[in-house]
mmCIF file of C-alpha atoms in Angstrom:
data_model
loop_
_atom_site.group_PDB
_atom_site.id
_atom_site.type_symbol
_atom_site.label_atom_id
_atom_site.label_comp_id
_atom_site.label_asym_id
_atom_site.label_seq_id
_atom_site.Cartn_x
_atom_site.Cartn_y
_atom_site.Cartn_z
ATOM 1 C CA UNK A 244 -77.302 -39.750 -27.965
ATOM 2 C CA UNK A 245 -75.242 -42.380 -26.994
ATOM 3 C CA UNK A 246 -75.475 -44.983 -23.720
ATOM 4 C CA UNK A 247 -73.086 -44.205 -21.145
ATOM 5 C CA UNK A 248 -72.696 -47.433 -18.667
ATOM 6 C CA UNK A 249 -70.912 -46.046 -15.147
ATOM 7 C CA UNK A 250 -70.389 -48.241 -12.432
ATOM 8 C CA UNK A 251 -72.973 -46.817 -9.926
ATOM 9 C CA UNK A 252 -71.403 -46.041 -7.020
ATOM 10 C CA UNK A 253 -67.500 -45.351 -6.291
ATOM 11 C CA UNK A 254 -65.854 -44.664 -2.453
ATOM 12 C CA UNK A 255 -62.083 -42.777 -2.373
ATOM 13 C CA UNK A 256 -59.980 -41.728 0.232
ATOM 14 C CA UNK A 257 -59.346 -38.570 0.573
ATOM 15 C CA UNK A 258 -56.122 -36.709 -0.426
ATOM 16 C CA UNK A 259 -55.934 -39.702 -3.296
ATOM 17 C CA UNK A 260 -56.768 -39.745 -7.151
ATOM 18 C CA UNK A 261 -59.739 -40.287 -7.810
ATOM 19 C CA UNK A 262 -60.323 -41.476 -10.913
ATOM 20 C CA UNK A 263 -64.163 -42.471 -12.648
ATOM 21 C CA UNK A 264 -65.082 -45.063 -15.456
ATOM 22 C CA UNK A 265 -67.478 -44.844 -18.417
ATOM 23 C CA UNK A 266 -68.508 -46.670 -21.775
ATOM 24 C CA UNK A 267 -69.435 -45.305 -24.489
ATOM 25 C CA UNK A 268 -69.235 -47.968 -26.860
ATOM 26 C CA UNK A 269 -70.715 -46.321 -29.736
ATOM 27 C CA UNK A 270 -70.001 -43.276 -29.514
ATOM 28 C CA UNK A 271 -69.496 -41.153 -33.565
ATOM 29 C CA UNK A 272 -67.281 -39.012 -34.446
ATOM 30 C CA UNK A 273 -69.087 -35.637 -34.017
ATOM 31 C CA UNK A 274 -70.186 -36.649 -30.428
ATOM 32 C CA UNK A 275 -68.442 -35.267 -27.670
ATOM 33 C CA UNK A 276 -67.495 -36.734 -24.103
ATOM 34 C CA UNK A 277 -69.062 -34.411 -20.833
ATOM 35 C CA UNK A 278 -68.709 -34.929 -17.399
ATOM 36 C CA UNK A 279 -71.055 -32.644 -14.721
ATOM 37 C CA UNK A 280 -71.275 -33.730 -11.320
ATOM 38 C CA UNK A 281 -74.078 -32.965 -8.664
ATOM 39 C CA UNK A 282 -73.129 -32.511 -5.262
ATOM 40 C CA UNK A 283 -75.904 -33.407 -3.016
ATOM 41 C CA UNK A 284 -78.874 -30.770 -3.246
ATOM 42 C CA UNK A 285 -77.575 -29.060 -5.871
ATOM 43 C CA UNK A 286 -78.390 -28.542 -9.176
ATOM 44 C CA UNK A 287 -75.500 -29.817 -11.919
ATOM 45 C CA UNK A 288 -72.075 -29.110 -12.318
ATOM 46 C CA UNK A 289 -69.929 -28.648 -15.853
ATOM 47 C CA UNK A 290 -66.446 -30.583 -14.770
ATOM 48 C CA UNK A 291 -64.905 -31.281 -17.849
ATOM 49 C CA UNK A 292 -65.145 -32.097 -21.594
ATOM 50 C CA UNK A 293 -63.838 -34.153 -25.012
ATOM 51 C CA UNK A 294 -63.394 -34.992 -28.027
ATOM 52 C CA UNK A 295 -60.391 -37.644 -28.542
ATOM 53 C CA UNK A 296 -57.720 -35.312 -26.644
ATOM 54 C CA UNK A 297 -56.711 -35.582 -23.005
ATOM 55 C CA UNK A 298 -57.869 -32.424 -21.355
ATOM 56 C CA UNK A 299 -57.413 -30.927 -17.972
ATOM 57 C CA UNK A 300 -58.338 -28.012 -16.042
ATOM 58 C CA UNK A 301 -58.383 -26.538 -12.498
ATOM 59 C CA UNK A 302 -61.371 -29.466 -11.232
ATOM 60 C CA UNK A 303 -60.452 -32.913 -13.293
ATOM 61 C CA UNK A 304 -58.350 -34.282 -16.204
ATOM 62 C CA UNK A 305 -60.119 -36.291 -18.916
ATOM 63 C CA UNK A 306 -58.391 -39.095 -20.458
ATOM 64 C CA UNK A 307 -59.986 -40.417 -23.798
ATOM 65 C CA UNK A 308 -59.020 -44.018 -25.108
ATOM 66 C CA UNK A 309 -57.980 -44.151 -28.536
ATOM 67 C CA UNK A 310 -60.957 -45.771 -29.872
ATOM 68 C CA UNK A 311 -63.026 -43.406 -27.559
ATOM 69 C CA UNK A 312 -64.758 -46.739 -26.941
ATOM 70 C CA UNK A 313 -64.832 -45.730 -23.199
ATOM 71 C CA UNK A 314 -63.070 -42.407 -20.997
ATOM 72 C CA UNK A 315 -62.151 -41.726 -17.265
ATOM 73 C CA UNK A 316 -62.819 -38.803 -15.397
ATOM 74 C CA UNK A 317 -59.340 -38.047 -13.012
ATOM 75 C CA UNK A 318 -59.889 -35.523 -9.780
ATOM 76 C CA UNK A 319 -56.166 -36.028 -8.484
ATOM 77 C CA UNK A 320 -56.557 -35.179 -5.114
ATOM 78 C CA UNK A 321 -60.400 -35.407 -3.725
ATOM 79 C CA UNK A 322 -61.052 -33.989 -1.104
ATOM 80 C CA UNK A 323 -64.947 -34.118 1.542
ATOM 81 C CA UNK A 324 -66.191 -31.485 -1.032
ATOM 82 C CA UNK A 325 -65.914 -33.793 -4.192
ATOM 83 C CA UNK A 326 -68.298 -36.727 -2.331
ATOM 84 C CA UNK A 327 -71.407 -36.356 -5.515
ATOM 85 C CA UNK A 328 -72.609 -37.629 -8.403
ATOM 86 C CA UNK A 329 -70.947 -37.785 -11.526
ATOM 87 C CA UNK A 330 -72.253 -37.925 -14.199
ATOM 88 C CA UNK A 331 -70.632 -39.307 -17.591
ATOM 89 C CA UNK A 332 -72.890 -37.953 -21.217
ATOM 90 C CA UNK A 333 -72.248 -38.616 -24.980
ATOM 91 C CA UNK A 334 -73.799 -35.672 -26.759
ATOM 92 C CA UNK A 335 -73.241 -34.542 -30.841
ATOM 93 C CA UNK A 336 -71.199 -30.775 -31.156
ATOM 94 C CA UNK A 337 -74.244 -28.312 -31.441
ATOM 95 C CA UNK A 338 -76.308 -30.472 -29.790
ATOM 96 C CA UNK A 339 -78.192 -28.461 -26.992
ATOM 97 C CA UNK A 340 -79.536 -32.155 -25.437
ATOM 98 C CA UNK A 341 -78.039 -33.639 -22.035
ATOM 99 C CA UNK A 342 -79.225 -36.827 -21.520
ATOM 100 C CA UNK A 343 -78.308 -37.596 -17.658
ATOM 101 C CA UNK A 344 -77.840 -41.653 -16.938
ATOM 102 C CA UNK A 345 -77.953 -42.839 -13.444
ATOM 103 C CA UNK A 346 -74.283 -41.435 -13.111
ATOM 104 C CA UNK A 347 -71.496 -42.644 -10.542
ATOM 105 C CA UNK A 348 -72.179 -42.308 -6.943
ATOM 106 C CA UNK A 349 -68.874 -40.896 -5.394
ATOM 107 C CA UNK A 350 -67.469 -41.207 -1.848
ATOM 108 C CA UNK A 351 -64.658 -39.749 -0.281
ATOM 109 C CA UNK A 352 -63.823 -41.379 3.161
ATOM 110 C CA UNK A 353 -61.458 -39.197 5.518
ATOM 111 C CA UNK B 290 -73.283 -12.955 -11.657
ATOM 112 C CA UNK B 291 -75.478 -14.633 -9.279
ATOM 113 C CA UNK B 292 -75.873 -17.392 -11.288
ATOM 114 C CA UNK B 293 -79.240 -19.327 -12.169
ATOM 115 C CA UNK B 294 -82.021 -17.892 -10.107
ATOM 116 C CA UNK B 295 -84.616 -20.439 -9.371
ATOM 117 C CA UNK B 296 -88.014 -19.190 -6.856
ATOM 118 C CA UNK B 297 -89.097 -20.636 -4.818
ATOM 119 C CA UNK B 298 -86.581 -22.953 -3.686
ATOM 120 C CA UNK B 299 -89.634 -25.068 -1.732
ATOM 121 C CA UNK B 300 -93.135 -25.371 -2.792
ATOM 122 C CA UNK B 301 -96.608 -27.611 -1.223
ATOM 123 C CA UNK B 302 -99.351 -27.019 -2.907
ATOM 124 C CA UNK B 303 -102.512 -29.914 -2.764
ATOM 125 C CA UNK B 304 -102.864 -31.864 -5.654
ATOM 126 C CA UNK B 305 -105.446 -29.835 -9.262
ATOM 127 C CA UNK B 306 -103.672 -26.857 -7.173
ATOM 128 C CA UNK B 307 -101.243 -24.782 -9.965
ATOM 129 C CA UNK B 308 -98.168 -24.400 -9.908
ATOM 130 C CA UNK B 309 -96.510 -21.468 -11.482
ATOM 131 C CA UNK B 310 -91.819 -22.164 -10.993
ATOM 132 C CA UNK B 311 -89.774 -19.036 -11.784
ATOM 133 C CA UNK B 312 -86.538 -18.835 -13.764
ATOM 134 C CA UNK B 313 -83.343 -16.032 -14.494
ATOM 135 C CA UNK B 314 -80.913 -16.859 -16.290
ATOM 136 C CA UNK B 315 -77.626 -15.683 -16.443
ATOM 137 C CA UNK B 316 -77.614 -12.796 -18.094
ATOM 138 C CA UNK B 317 -76.406 -12.557 -21.970
ATOM 139 C CA UNK B 318 -77.279 -17.143 -21.984
ATOM 140 C CA UNK B 319 -79.627 -17.539 -24.990
ATOM 141 C CA UNK B 320 -80.557 -20.916 -23.937
ATOM 142 C CA UNK B 321 -82.203 -22.348 -20.971
ATOM 143 C CA UNK B 322 -83.214 -25.393 -19.787
ATOM 144 C CA UNK B 323 -86.202 -27.234 -17.759
ATOM 145 C CA UNK B 324 -84.970 -29.710 -15.647
ATOM 146 C CA UNK B 325 -87.323 -31.957 -13.853
ATOM 147 C CA UNK B 326 -85.183 -34.916 -10.778
ATOM 148 C CA UNK B 327 -86.895 -37.687 -8.790
ATOM 149 C CA UNK B 328 -85.259 -40.589 -7.332
ATOM 150 C CA UNK B 329 -87.370 -43.235 -10.158
ATOM 151 C CA UNK B 330 -86.800 -41.385 -13.236
ATOM 152 C CA UNK B 331 -82.953 -39.869 -12.267
ATOM 153 C CA UNK B 332 -83.039 -36.174 -13.738
ATOM 154 C CA UNK B 333 -84.955 -35.421 -17.242
ATOM 155 C CA UNK B 334 -85.370 -32.456 -19.504
ATOM 156 C CA UNK B 335 -88.668 -31.651 -20.254
ATOM 157 C CA UNK B 336 -88.289 -28.294 -22.666
ATOM 158 C CA UNK B 337 -85.579 -25.874 -23.647
ATOM 159 C CA UNK B 338 -85.383 -22.598 -25.703
ATOM 160 C CA UNK B 339 -83.449 -20.122 -28.102
ATOM 161 C CA UNK B 340 -83.494 -16.704 -28.040
ATOM 162 C CA UNK B 341 -86.657 -17.188 -26.091
ATOM 163 C CA UNK B 342 -88.325 -19.217 -28.775
ATOM 164 C CA UNK B 343 -88.863 -23.300 -26.888
ATOM 165 C CA UNK B 344 -87.105 -25.614 -29.385
ATOM 166 C CA UNK B 345 -87.876 -28.756 -28.220
ATOM 167 C CA UNK B 346 -91.009 -29.359 -25.995
ATOM 168 C CA UNK B 347 -90.933 -33.530 -26.167
ATOM 169 C CA UNK B 348 -89.981 -33.680 -22.787
ATOM 170 C CA UNK B 349 -92.801 -32.119 -21.309
ATOM 171 C CA UNK B 350 -95.298 -34.803 -19.993
ATOM 172 C CA UNK B 351 -98.236 -34.036 -21.044
ATOM 173 C CA UNK B 352 -100.605 -30.718 -21.203
ATOM 174 C CA UNK B 353 -101.009 -30.367 -17.626
ATOM 175 C CA UNK B 354 -97.537 -28.326 -17.742
ATOM 176 C CA UNK B 355 -96.343 -25.599 -20.162
ATOM 177 C CA UNK B 356 -93.599 -23.019 -20.167
ATOM 178 C CA UNK B 357 -93.404 -19.428 -21.699
ATOM 179 C CA UNK B 358 -90.073 -17.127 -22.089
ATOM 180 C CA UNK B 359 -91.689 -13.345 -22.480
ATOM 181 C CA UNK B 360 -88.151 -11.982 -22.261
ATOM 182 C CA UNK B 361 -84.407 -12.707 -22.038
ATOM 183 C CA UNK B 362 -84.206 -12.659 -18.449
ATOM 184 C CA UNK B 363 -87.253 -14.850 -17.727
ATOM 185 C CA UNK B 364 -89.135 -18.397 -17.961
ATOM 186 C CA UNK B 365 -92.265 -19.915 -16.321
ATOM 187 C CA UNK B 366 -93.011 -24.076 -15.901
ATOM 188 C CA UNK B 367 -96.680 -24.552 -14.703
ATOM 189 C CA UNK B 368 -98.114 -27.199 -13.618
ATOM 190 C CA UNK B 369 -102.568 -27.224 -13.886
ATOM 191 C CA UNK B 370 -103.510 -28.870 -12.134
ATOM 192 C CA UNK B 371 -100.813 -30.689 -10.393
ATOM 193 C CA UNK B 372 -100.767 -34.622 -9.015
ATOM 194 C CA UNK B 373 -98.551 -36.121 -6.057
ATOM 195 C CA UNK B 374 -97.135 -37.304 -9.193
ATOM 196 C CA UNK B 375 -95.028 -34.076 -10.202
ATOM 197 C CA UNK B 376 -93.565 -33.905 -6.925
ATOM 198 C CA UNK B 377 -89.719 -32.974 -8.141
ATOM 199 C CA UNK B 378 -86.434 -31.028 -7.666
ATOM 200 C CA UNK B 379 -87.955 -29.241 -10.779
ATOM 201 C CA UNK B 380 -83.779 -27.414 -12.725
ATOM 202 C CA UNK B 381 -83.588 -24.598 -14.403
ATOM 203 C CA UNK B 382 -80.328 -24.248 -16.609
ATOM 204 C CA UNK B 383 -79.093 -21.888 -18.836
ATOM 205 C CA UNK B 384 -75.672 -21.797 -20.891
ATOM 206 C CA UNK B 385 -74.088 -19.324 -24.173
ATOM 207 C CA UNK B 386 -73.582 -19.798 -27.915
ATOM 208 C CA UNK B 387 -70.294 -19.293 -27.598
ATOM 209 C CA UNK B 388 -66.993 -20.840 -30.097
ATOM 210 C CA UNK B 389 -63.806 -20.911 -28.182
ATOM 211 C CA UNK B 390 -60.081 -21.893 -29.851
ATOM 212 C CA UNK B 391 -62.511 -23.108 -33.063
ATOM 213 C CA UNK B 392 -64.395 -25.957 -30.633
ATOM 214 C CA UNK B 393 -68.039 -25.316 -29.207
ATOM 215 C CA UNK B 394 -68.584 -24.901 -25.658
ATOM 216 C CA UNK B 395 -72.105 -25.364 -24.467
ATOM 217 C CA UNK B 396 -71.603 -25.831 -20.699
ATOM 218 C CA UNK B 397 -74.656 -25.425 -18.768
ATOM 219 C CA UNK B 398 -75.421 -23.847 -15.587
ATOM 220 C CA UNK B 399 -77.656 -25.036 -13.283
ATOM 221 C CA UNK B 400 -79.695 -22.909 -10.654
ATOM 222 C CA UNK B 401 -80.395 -24.683 -7.446
ATOM 223 C CA UNK B 402 -83.685 -26.258 -8.316
ATOM 224 C CA UNK B 403 -87.249 -25.767 -6.910
ATOM 225 C CA UNK B 404 -88.342 -28.714 -4.270
ATOM 226 C CA UNK B 405 -92.009 -29.505 -5.570
ATOM 227 C CA UNK B 406 -94.060 -31.537 -3.377
ATOM 228 C CA UNK B 407 -98.021 -32.262 -4.360
ATOM 229 C CA UNK B 408 -100.664 -33.756 -1.739
#
């Protein structure tokens, strides 16, 4: 799987948009970008995924650059409950393995 | 659905003892995964099954670890004998092979984990 690079930590004020970057410069054409998060003492939770188009669901938005070498996960109105470690993962279509890196520890401050 | 169920939630044992972790996947899911999480190594995949058959066990650290899936609703991860370095949180996850609008969606659902401490 392609390697991803994320900042180790970020802070965001409650109510503001949290923008989490991810670099995946070696991504292949058939590889998707997945985002999971892990709230303290819980198992990881799926957030969103995309191939090349921007995606939005009830949790977040995913913006993928045109060259697909980087992406940004956007939490539009962060709450204290969004404090977690966020993992950006690249995975080929049909592949089952998720390879987790170190992720970004996002802290939402009141 | 209750989600992925793992038991026990916490296990404390002594070095050399056998440890069995249990997992009940979400009904209807055809993939089951075992992960281990430590501070040093992060979250790593140990093994996964498809339709109860082990597909990839390359992440299993050594012969002391074994996993089984006797039916679609139950899996075990066994460590025998256990060692202090096995102390970690072990997660089970399941997913369903499905296609939505022509695109695969293999979202994995994780259980709450079992925190294992080997003294």
